[in-house]
């Protein structure tokens, strides 16, 4: 896709999309979100994360869509599944879920060339009070960011809103991973930081498409990547949670492309 052929790019390299492009993102986002609704019924004690990934891959295929992650930089799976102290990019595998495990499932699909990228938290068995609090704060932090996502504000305002909320709840925001522009590409400028100072960073404009995907730790923010070159974990082994939406800036706010069709986010939601 060549920039001279449609739309405009800001001086920071952020693409400004056309009104018609929102429809493409809505369709891709809806599929990713629907798959996250449907995978919930498959999350239980004794289940493997590989089986969850198989379900997701099959759903993407059945919809006639394409997984954005299979083949991405050598990644082989239709989802990332990050359990407990795994921060992000957990690789689905044969390990079984134990009672009280919390997990993020992150799905990115391509529909008619448009990318829909979203993730949520789930639980196997009984959710502990401290995990429930972490998950609630992480979810609400994402929505603090979404509320700040409107023309006139900057990307720093989004990061500041998230960081302030998380730290007020005595949790920490991961610095080592960020959200990203997307559209007809998976990862585009800008880096969407989940921390920052008000008024800093590029100004938000109608037609910008990007993800907000805060990772929040109960302990310290530092992470490390395991020898598999993908799995990111908290250095202090503390629990970590993440939620992700793909959004588009509108004239007076933003449109969330990846809302749950079933209206769900809570990990114990009964299917
Ligand atoms: N979906 C992730 C994101 O939110 C990216 C996963 S890339 C993979 O940006 F290769 F690890 F799948
Ligand atoms: Co993303
Ligand atoms: Co994602």
CSV table of N, CA and C and ligand atoms in Angstrom, one decimal, residues 117 180 211 213 244, ligand 2:
chain,number,residue,atom,x,y,z
A,117,UNK,N,-7.1,-6.2,16.5
A,117,UNK,CA,-6.2,-6.7,17.5
A,117,UNK,C,-6.8,-6.4,18.9
A,180,UNK,N,0.3,0.4,19.5
A,180,UNK,CA,0.8,0.7,18.2
A,180,UNK,C,-0.3,1.1,17.2
A,211,UNK,N,-3.9,0.8,18.8
A,211,UNK,CA,-4.3,0.0,19.9
A,211,UNK,C,-3.9,0.7,21.2
A,213,UNK,N,-3.1,-1.0,25.0
A,213,UNK,CA,-3.0,-2.3,25.5
A,213,UNK,C,-2.2,-2.4,26.8
A,244,UNK,N,-6.6,-5.2,25.7
A,244,UNK,CA,-6.3,-4.4,24.5
A,244,UNK,C,-7.5,-4.2,23.7
B,2,LIG,CO1,-1.6,-4.9,19.7
